[in-house]
Coordinates of C-alpha atoms in Angstrom, one line a residue:
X1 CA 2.6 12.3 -18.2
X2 CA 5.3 10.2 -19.9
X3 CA 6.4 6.8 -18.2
X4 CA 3.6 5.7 -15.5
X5 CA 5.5 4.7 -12.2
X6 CA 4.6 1.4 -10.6
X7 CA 2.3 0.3 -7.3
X8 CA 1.1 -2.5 -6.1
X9 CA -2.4 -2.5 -4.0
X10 CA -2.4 -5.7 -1.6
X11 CA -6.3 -5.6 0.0
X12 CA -8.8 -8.2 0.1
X13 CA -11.8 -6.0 0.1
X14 CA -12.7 -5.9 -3.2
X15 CA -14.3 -2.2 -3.1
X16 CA -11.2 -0.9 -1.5
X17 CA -9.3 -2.4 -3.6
X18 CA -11.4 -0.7 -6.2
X19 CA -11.0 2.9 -4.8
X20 CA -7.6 2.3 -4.4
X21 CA -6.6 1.4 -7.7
X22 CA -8.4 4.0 -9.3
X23 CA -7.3 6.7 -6.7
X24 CA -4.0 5.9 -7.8
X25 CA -4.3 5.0 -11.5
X26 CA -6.0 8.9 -11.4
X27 CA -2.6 9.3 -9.6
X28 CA -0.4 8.7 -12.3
X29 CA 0.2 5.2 -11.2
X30 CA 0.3 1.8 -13.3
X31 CA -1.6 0.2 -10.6
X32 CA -1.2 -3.7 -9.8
X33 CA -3.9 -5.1 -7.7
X34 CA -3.5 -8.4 -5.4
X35 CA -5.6 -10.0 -2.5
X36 CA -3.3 -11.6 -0.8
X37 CA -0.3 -11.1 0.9
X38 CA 1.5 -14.2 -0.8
X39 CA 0.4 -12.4 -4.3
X40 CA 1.3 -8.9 -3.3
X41 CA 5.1 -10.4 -2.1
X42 CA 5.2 -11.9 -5.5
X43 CA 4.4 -8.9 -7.5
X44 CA 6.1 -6.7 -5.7
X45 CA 9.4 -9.1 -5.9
X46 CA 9.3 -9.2 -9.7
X47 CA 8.2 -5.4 -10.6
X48 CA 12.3 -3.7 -10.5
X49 CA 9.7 -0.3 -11.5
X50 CA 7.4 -0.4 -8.5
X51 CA 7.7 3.0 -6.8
X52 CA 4.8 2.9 -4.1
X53 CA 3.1 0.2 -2.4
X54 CA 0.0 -0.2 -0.3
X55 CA -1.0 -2.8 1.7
X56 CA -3.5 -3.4 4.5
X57 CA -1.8 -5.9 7.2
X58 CA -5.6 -7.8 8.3
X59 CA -5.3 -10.0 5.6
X60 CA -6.2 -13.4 5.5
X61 CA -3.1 -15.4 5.0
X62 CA -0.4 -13.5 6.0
X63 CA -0.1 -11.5 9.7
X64 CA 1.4 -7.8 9.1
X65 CA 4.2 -8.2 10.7
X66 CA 5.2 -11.0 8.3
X67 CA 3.8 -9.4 5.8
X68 CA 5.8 -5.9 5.8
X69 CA 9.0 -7.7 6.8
X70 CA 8.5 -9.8 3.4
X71 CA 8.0 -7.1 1.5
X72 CA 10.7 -5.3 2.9
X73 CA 13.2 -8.2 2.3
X74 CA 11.9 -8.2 -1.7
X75 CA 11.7 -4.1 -2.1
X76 CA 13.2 -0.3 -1.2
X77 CA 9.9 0.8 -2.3
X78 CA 8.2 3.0 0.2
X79 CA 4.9 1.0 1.6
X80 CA 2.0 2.7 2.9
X81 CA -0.1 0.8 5.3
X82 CA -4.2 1.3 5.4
X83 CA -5.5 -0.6 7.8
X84 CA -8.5 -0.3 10.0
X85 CA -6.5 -0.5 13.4
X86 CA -6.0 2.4 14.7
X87 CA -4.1 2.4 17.9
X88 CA -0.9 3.8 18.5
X89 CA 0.5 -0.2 19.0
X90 CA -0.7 -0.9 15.6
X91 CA 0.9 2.0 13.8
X92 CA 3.8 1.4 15.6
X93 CA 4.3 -2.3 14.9
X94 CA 3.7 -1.5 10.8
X95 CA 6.2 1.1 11.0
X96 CA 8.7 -0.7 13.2
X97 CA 8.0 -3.9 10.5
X98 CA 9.1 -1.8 7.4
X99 CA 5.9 0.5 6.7
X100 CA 6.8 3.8 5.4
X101 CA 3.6 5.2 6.0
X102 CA 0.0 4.5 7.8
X103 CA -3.7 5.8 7.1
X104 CA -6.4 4.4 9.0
X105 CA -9.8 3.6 7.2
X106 CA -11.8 4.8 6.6
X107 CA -9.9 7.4 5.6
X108 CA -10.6 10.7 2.6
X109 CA -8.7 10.4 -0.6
X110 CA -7.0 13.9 0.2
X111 CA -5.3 12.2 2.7
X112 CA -4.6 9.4 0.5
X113 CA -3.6 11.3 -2.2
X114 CA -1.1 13.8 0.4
X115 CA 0.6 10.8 1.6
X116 CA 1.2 9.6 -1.6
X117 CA 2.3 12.8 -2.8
X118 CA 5.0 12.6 -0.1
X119 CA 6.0 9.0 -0.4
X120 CA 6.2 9.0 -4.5
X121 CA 6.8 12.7 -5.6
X122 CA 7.4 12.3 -8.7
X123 CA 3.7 11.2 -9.2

């Protein structure tokens, strides 16, 4: 594969964070990690490449809500939430807040990899 599309992981568990970027980097992606959501904004604000990001909305210093609308004011890029809530309120909220997409952990890396797949096909 050529040119390496863009992501940006925002988690704060370091061994997710882990999995993720290597699941993705396996991906095709050039993978940018962060652990917090004032990070992530910022990374995702200055990378004009990023084609996918993932984000987990229980972080420490920002609330999701905040979070996704942030992102969302700073990037078109499609944002998959993985987050351990898993009601219907909470996958609502993320997705009503700018979320493209939301897996609940734990989760398999099929599923991460399928929704991927559909958010960032070229990858």
């Amino acid at each position: 594969m050529g040119m390496h599309a863009h992501c940006v992981v925002i988690e704060e568990d370091p061994d997710i964070r882990s999995l993720l970027s290597l699941a993705l980097s396996r991906a095709g992606f050039n993978v940018k990690t962060e652990s917090t959501g004032a990070a992530g904004i910022n990374a995702v604000a200055e990378d004009k490449n990023l084609e996918l990001v993932t984000v987990d909305v229980a972080l420490h210093d920002l609330g999701g809500t905040d979070l996704l609308q942030a992102l969302r004011g700073v990037s078109r890029a499609p944002i998959l939430v993985i987050s351990a809530r898993a009601e219907p309120v909470d996958r609502l909220a993320a997705l009503e807040s700018g979320a493209s997409a939301y897996l609940t952990k734990p989760f398999r890396l099929r599923d991460l990899q399928d929704l991927v797949h559909t958010l960032a096909p070229a990858n």
